[in-house]
CSV table of C-alpha atoms in Angstrom, one decimal:
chain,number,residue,atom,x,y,z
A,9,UNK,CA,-34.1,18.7,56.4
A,10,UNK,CA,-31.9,21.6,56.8
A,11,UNK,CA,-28.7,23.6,55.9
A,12,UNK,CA,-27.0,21.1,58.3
A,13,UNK,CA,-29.3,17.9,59.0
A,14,UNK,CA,-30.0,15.7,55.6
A,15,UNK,CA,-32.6,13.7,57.7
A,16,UNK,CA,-30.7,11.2,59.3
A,17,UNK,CA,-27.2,12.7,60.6
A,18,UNK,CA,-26.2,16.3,61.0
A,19,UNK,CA,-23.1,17.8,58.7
A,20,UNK,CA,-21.2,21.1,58.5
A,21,UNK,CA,-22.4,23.6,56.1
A,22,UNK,CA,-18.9,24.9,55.7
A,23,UNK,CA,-17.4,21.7,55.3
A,24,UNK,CA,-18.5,18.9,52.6
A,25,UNK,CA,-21.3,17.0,54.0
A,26,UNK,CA,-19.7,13.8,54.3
A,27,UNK,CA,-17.1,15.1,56.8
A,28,UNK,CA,-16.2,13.7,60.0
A,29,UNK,CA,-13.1,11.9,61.4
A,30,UNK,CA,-13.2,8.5,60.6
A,31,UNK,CA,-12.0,5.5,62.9
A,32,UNK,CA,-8.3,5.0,60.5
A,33,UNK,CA,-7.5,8.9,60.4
A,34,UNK,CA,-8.8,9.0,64.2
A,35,UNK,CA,-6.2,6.1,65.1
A,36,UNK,CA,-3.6,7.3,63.2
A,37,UNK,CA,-3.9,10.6,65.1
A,38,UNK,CA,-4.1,8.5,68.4
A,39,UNK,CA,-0.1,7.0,66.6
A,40,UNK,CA,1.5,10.7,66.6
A,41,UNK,CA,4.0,11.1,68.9
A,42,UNK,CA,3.2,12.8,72.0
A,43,UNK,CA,4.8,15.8,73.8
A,44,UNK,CA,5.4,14.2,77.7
A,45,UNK,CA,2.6,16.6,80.4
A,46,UNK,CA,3.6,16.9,84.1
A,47,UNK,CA,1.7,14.3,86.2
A,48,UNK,CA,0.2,16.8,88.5
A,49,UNK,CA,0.2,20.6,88.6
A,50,UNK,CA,-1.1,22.3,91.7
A,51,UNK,CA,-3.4,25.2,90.6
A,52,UNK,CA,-2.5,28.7,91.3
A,53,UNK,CA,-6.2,30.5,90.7
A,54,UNK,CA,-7.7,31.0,94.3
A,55,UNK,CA,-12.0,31.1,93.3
A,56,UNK,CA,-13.7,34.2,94.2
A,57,UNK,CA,-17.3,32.7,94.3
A,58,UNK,CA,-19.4,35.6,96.5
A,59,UNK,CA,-18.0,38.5,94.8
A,60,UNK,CA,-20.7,41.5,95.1
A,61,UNK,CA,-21.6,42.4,91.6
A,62,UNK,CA,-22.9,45.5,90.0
A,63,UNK,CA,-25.6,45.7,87.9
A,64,UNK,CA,-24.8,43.6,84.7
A,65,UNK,CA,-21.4,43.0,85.8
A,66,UNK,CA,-20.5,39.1,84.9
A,67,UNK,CA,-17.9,37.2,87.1
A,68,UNK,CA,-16.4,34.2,85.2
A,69,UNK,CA,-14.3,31.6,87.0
A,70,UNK,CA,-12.5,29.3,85.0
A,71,UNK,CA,-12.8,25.9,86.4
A,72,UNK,CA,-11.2,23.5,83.7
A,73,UNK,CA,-10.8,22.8,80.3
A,74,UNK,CA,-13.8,24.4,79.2
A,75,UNK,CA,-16.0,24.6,82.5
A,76,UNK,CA,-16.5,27.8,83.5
A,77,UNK,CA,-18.8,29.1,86.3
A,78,UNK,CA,-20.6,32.7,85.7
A,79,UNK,CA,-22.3,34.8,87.4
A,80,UNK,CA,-24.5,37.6,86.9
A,81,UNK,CA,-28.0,39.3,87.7
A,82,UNK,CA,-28.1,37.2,90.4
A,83,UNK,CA,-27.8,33.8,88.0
A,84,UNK,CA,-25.6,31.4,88.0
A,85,UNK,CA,-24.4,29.0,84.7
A,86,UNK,CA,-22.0,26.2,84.3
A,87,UNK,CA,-20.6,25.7,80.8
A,88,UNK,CA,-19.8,21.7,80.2
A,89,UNK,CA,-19.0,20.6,83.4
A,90,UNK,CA,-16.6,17.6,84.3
A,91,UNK,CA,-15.5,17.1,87.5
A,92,UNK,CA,-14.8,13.7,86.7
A,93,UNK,CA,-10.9,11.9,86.9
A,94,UNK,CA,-11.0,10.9,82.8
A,95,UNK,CA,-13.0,12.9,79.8
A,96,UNK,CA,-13.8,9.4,78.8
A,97,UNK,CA,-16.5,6.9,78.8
A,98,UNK,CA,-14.9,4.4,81.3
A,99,UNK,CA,-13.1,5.1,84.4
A,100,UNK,CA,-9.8,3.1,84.0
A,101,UNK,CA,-8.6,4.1,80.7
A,102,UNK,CA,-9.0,7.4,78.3
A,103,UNK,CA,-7.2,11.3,79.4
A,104,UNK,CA,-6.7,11.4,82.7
A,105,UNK,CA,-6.6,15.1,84.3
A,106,UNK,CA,-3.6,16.9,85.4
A,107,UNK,CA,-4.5,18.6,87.9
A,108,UNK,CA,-7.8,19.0,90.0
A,109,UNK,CA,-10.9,21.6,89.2
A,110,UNK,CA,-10.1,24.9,89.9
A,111,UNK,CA,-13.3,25.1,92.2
A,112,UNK,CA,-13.8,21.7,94.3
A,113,UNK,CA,-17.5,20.3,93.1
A,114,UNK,CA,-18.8,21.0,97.1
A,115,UNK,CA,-17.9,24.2,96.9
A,116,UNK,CA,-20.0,25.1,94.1
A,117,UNK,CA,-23.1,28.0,94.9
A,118,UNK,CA,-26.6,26.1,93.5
A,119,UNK,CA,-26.2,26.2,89.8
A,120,UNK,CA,-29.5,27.9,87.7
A,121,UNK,CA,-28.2,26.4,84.1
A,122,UNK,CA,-25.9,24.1,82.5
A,123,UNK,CA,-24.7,25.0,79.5
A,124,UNK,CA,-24.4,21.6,77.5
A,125,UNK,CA,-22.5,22.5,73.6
A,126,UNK,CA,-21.9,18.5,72.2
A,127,UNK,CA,-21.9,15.5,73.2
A,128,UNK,CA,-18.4,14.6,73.5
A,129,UNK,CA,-16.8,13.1,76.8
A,130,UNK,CA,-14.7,16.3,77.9
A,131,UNK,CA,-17.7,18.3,77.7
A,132,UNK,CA,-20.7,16.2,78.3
A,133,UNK,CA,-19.2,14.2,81.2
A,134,UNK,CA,-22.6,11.7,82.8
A,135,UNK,CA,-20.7,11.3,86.3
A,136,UNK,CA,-20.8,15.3,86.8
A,137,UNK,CA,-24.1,15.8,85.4
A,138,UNK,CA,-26.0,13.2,88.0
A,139,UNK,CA,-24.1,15.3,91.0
A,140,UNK,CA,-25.0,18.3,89.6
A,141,UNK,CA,-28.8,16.9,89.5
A,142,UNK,CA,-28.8,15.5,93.3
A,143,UNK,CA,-27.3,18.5,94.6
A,144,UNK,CA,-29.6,21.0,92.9
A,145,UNK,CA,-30.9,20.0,89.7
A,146,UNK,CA,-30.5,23.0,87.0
A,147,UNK,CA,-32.3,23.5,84.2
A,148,UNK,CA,-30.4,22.1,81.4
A,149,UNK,CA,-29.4,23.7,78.3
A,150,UNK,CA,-28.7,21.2,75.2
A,151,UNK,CA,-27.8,20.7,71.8
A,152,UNK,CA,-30.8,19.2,69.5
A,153,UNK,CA,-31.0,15.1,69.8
A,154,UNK,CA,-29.3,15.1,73.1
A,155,UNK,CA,-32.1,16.0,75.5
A,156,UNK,CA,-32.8,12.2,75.5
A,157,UNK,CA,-29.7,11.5,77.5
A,158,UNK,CA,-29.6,14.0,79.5
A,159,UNK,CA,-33.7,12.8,80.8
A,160,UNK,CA,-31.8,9.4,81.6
A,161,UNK,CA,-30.1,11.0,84.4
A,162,UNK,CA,-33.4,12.2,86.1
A,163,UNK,CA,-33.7,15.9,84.5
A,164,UNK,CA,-36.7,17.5,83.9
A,165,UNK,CA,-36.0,20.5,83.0
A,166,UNK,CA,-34.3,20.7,79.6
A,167,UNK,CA,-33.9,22.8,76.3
A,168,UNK,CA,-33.0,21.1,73.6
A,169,UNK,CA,-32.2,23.7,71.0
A,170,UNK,CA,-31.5,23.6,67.2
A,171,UNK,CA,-28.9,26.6,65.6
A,172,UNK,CA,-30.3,29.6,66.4
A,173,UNK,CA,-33.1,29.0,68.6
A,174,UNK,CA,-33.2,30.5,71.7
A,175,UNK,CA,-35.0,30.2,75.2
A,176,UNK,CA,-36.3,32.9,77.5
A,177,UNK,CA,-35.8,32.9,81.3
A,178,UNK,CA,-37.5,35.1,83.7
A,179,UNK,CA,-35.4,37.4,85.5
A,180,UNK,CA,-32.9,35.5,83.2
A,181,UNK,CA,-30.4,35.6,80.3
A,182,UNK,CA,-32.2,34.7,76.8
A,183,UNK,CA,-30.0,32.5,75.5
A,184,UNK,CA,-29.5,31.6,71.5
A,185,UNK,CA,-27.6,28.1,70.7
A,186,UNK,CA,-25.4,29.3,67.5
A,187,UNK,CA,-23.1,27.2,65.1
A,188,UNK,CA,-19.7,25.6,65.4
A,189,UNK,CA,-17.9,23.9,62.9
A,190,UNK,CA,-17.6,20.1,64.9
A,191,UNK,CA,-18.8,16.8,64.9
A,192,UNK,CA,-20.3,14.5,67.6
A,193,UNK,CA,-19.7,10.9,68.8
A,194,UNK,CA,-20.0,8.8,72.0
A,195,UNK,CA,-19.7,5.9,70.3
A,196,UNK,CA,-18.5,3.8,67.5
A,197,UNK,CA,-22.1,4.2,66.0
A,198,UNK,CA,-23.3,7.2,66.4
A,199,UNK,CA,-21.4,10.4,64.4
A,200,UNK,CA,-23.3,13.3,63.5
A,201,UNK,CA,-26.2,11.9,64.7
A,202,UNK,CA,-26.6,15.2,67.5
A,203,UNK,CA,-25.9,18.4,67.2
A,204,UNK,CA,-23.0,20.7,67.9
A,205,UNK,CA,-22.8,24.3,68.5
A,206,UNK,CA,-22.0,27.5,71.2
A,207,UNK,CA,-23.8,29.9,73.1
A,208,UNK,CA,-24.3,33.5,73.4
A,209,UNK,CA,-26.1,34.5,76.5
A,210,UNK,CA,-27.5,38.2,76.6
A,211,UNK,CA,-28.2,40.0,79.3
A,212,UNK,CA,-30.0,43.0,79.4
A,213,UNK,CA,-27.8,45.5,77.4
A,214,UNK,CA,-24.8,42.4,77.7
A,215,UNK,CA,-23.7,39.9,75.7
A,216,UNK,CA,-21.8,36.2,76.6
A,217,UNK,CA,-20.2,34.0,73.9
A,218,UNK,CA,-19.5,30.8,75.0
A,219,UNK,CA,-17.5,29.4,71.9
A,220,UNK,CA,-18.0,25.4,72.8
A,221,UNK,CA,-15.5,23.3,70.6
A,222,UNK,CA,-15.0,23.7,66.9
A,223,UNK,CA,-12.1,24.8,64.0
A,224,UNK,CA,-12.3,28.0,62.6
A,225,UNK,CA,-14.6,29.0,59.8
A,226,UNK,CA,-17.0,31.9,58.9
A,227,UNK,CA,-19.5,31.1,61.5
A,228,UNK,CA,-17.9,33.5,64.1
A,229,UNK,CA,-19.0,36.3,61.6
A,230,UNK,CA,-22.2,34.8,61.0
A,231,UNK,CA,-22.9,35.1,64.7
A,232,UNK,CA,-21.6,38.9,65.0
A,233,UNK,CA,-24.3,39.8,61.7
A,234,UNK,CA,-27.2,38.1,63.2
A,235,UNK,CA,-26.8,38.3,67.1
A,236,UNK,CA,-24.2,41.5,67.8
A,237,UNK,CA,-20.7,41.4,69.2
A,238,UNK,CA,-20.1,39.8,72.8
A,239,UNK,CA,-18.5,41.7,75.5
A,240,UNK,CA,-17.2,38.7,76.5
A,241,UNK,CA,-16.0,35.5,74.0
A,242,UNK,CA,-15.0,32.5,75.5
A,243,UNK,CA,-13.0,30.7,72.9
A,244,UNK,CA,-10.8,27.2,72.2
A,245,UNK,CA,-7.0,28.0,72.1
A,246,UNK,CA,-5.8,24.1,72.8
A,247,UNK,CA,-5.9,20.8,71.9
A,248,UNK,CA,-5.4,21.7,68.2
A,249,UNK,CA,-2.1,19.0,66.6
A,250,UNK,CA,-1.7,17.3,64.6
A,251,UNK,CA,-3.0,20.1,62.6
A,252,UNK,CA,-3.8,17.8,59.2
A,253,UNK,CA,-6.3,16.1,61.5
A,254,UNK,CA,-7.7,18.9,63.6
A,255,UNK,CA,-7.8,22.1,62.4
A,256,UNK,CA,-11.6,21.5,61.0
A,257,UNK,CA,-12.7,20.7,64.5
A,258,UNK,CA,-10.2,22.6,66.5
A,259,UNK,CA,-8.8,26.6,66.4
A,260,UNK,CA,-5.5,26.9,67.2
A,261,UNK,CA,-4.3,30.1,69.4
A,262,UNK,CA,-3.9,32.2,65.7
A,263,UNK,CA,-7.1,31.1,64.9
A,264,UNK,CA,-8.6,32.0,67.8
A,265,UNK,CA,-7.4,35.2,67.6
A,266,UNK,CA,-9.3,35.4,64.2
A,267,UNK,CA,-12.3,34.5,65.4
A,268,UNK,CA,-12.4,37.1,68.4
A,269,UNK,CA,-12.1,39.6,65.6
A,270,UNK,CA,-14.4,37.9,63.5
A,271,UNK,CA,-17.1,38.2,66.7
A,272,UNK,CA,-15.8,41.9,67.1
A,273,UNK,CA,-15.5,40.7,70.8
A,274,UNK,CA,-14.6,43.7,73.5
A,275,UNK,CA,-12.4,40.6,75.5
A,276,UNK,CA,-11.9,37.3,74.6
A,277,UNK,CA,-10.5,34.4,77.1
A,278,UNK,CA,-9.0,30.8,76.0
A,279,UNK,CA,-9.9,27.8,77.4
A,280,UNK,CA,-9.8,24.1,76.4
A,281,UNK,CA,-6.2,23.6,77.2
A,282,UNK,CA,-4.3,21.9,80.5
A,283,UNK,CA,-6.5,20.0,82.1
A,284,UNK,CA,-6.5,16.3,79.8
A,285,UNK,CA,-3.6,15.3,77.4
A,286,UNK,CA,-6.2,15.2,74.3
A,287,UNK,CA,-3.7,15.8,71.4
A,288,UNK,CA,0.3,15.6,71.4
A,289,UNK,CA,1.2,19.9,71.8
A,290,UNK,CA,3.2,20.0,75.2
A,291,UNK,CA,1.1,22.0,78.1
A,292,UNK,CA,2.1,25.1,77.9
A,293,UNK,CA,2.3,25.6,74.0
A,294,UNK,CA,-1.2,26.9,73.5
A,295,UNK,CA,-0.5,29.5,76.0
A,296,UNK,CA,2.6,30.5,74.2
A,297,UNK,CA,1.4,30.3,71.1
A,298,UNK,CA,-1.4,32.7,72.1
A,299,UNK,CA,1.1,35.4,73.4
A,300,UNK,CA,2.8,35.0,70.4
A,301,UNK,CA,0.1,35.6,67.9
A,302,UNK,CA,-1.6,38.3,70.1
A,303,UNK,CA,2.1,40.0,69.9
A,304,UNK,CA,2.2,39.5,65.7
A,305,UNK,CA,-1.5,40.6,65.5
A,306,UNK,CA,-0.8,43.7,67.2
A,307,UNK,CA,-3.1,42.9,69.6
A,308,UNK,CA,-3.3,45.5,72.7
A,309,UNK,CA,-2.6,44.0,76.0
A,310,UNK,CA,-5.4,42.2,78.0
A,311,UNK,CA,-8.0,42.1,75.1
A,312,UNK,CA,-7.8,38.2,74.6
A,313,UNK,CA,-6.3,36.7,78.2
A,314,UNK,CA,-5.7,33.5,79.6
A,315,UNK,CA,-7.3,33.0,83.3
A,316,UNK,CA,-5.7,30.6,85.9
A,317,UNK,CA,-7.4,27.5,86.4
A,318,UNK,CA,-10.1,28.8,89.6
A,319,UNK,CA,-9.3,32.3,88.8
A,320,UNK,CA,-12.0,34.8,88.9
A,321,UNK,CA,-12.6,38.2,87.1
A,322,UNK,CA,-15.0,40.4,86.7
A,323,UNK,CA,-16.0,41.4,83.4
């Protein structure tokens, strides 16, 4: 029993306790009309996977949606990887991707740690996971009640971590699972019954945010109190209409903007956008939008940016 746990399911303590999208609002959503994406878009990022580093310097390469490989102090993470053609549970029907990962999966250096924030199929994608485990089998990173699928695929090495816990590596980042405002599902019966939630990886004198999925609320300031600011926050700018169904569960680019101030981040990047038609916005729109708000908000130039798909920077 907790703040967000009642003993059987998990709720949002900034939302009322019975929330989460139920199967007529969720089909109704599924109704609204949809803006037409491009079949295929050729990426323009070009990876830039053997940078040399300085000490504490972090290069992030955004791979897709919101998979993103960094690197630093000689460690290398992978935020909710899917490699896979659909963010769904079967292979013939559900989003199908636009365009292919901004780094090709044999291309990849050996991974130390996935990063794993929810259950859900674009970010906890089964296919991905068991090539990730053949090829070098990383320590996995989980949120609480979903350790026990993740063992199904052959790992052995996993954290599964409640809100604020954190784990310890040696010669490694600590790294604290923190709050979202979300839900989980894989199924027809099994809402809210694992947990949700982000990331901020610190290392050294340094400090990662990886933002996971979620809508706005006053968790982003809860994490700046208890943890610091990040240097870097890596946040949700897409997937975000209709907004009378999503904007509990999904920030959209003026919210994001809010929560980088919220986290008192140094530079903020968007993610979750342009890889799988979830929700009807055209492709571009959350990238728009962002430029838009950042312009309103008085925002200075390059604090919150959007990277290429296989783009790297360093930060």
């Amino acid at each position: 029993m907790s703040d967000h746990f009642d003993g059987k399911r998990f709720f949002n303590p900034t939302l009322p306790s019975d929330f989460a999208p139920s199967r007529r609002s969720t089909l109704r959503m599924m109704r609204e009309p949809k803006a037409r994406w491009p079949r295929w878009i050729e990426n323009k990022g070009v990876p830039r996977l053997q940078l040399p580093l300085g000490a504490n310097e972090a290069a992030i390469t955004f791979v897709n949606h919101a998979t993103f490989l960094i690197q630093i102090n000689g460690v290398t993470i992978l935020t909710d990887p899917v490699w896979s053609q659909r963010a769904s549970p079967v292979r013939w029907a559900g989003p199908k991707r636009v365009r292919a990962p901004g780094v090709p999966f044999d291309d990849l250096p050996p991974v130390d740690i996935v990063l794993l924030s929810h259950n859900h199929y674009d970010h906890l994608d089964v296919a991905t996971l068991k090539r990730l485990r053949q090829r070098c089998s990383p320590t996995i990173v989980t949120a609480h009640s979903d350790a026990r699928l993740v063992a199904q695929l052959g790992y052995i090495k996993i954290h599964e971590l409640d809100w604020w816990d954190d784990v310890r590596f040696h010669d490694a980042p600590k790294i604290t699972f923190v709050p979202a405002q979300h839900f989980s599902a894989r199924g027809l019966f099994d809402r809210q019954k694992s947990l949700w939630g982000g990331y901020m990886l610190e290392f050294q004198e340094r400090r990662i945010y990886y933002g996971g999925d979620g809508g706005y609320s006053t968790h982003f300031s809860d994490i700046k109190t208890r943890l610091g600011s990040p240097d870097v926050a890596i946040l949700g700018i897409g997937a975000y209409e209709p907004r009378w169904f999503m904007q509990p569960i999904h920030m959209n680019p003026a919210e994001a903007i809010r929560a980088h101030c919220d986290l008192g981040a140094k530079q903020s990047i968007g993610m979750h956008f342009g890889t799988f038609q979830l929700t009807p916005e055209p492709i571009d729109e959350p990238k728009q939008e962002l430029a838009r708000a950042l312009l309103q908000g008085g925002i200075p130039d390059g604090q919150f940016v959007v990277l290429d798909e296989g783009e790297t920077r360093i930060f």
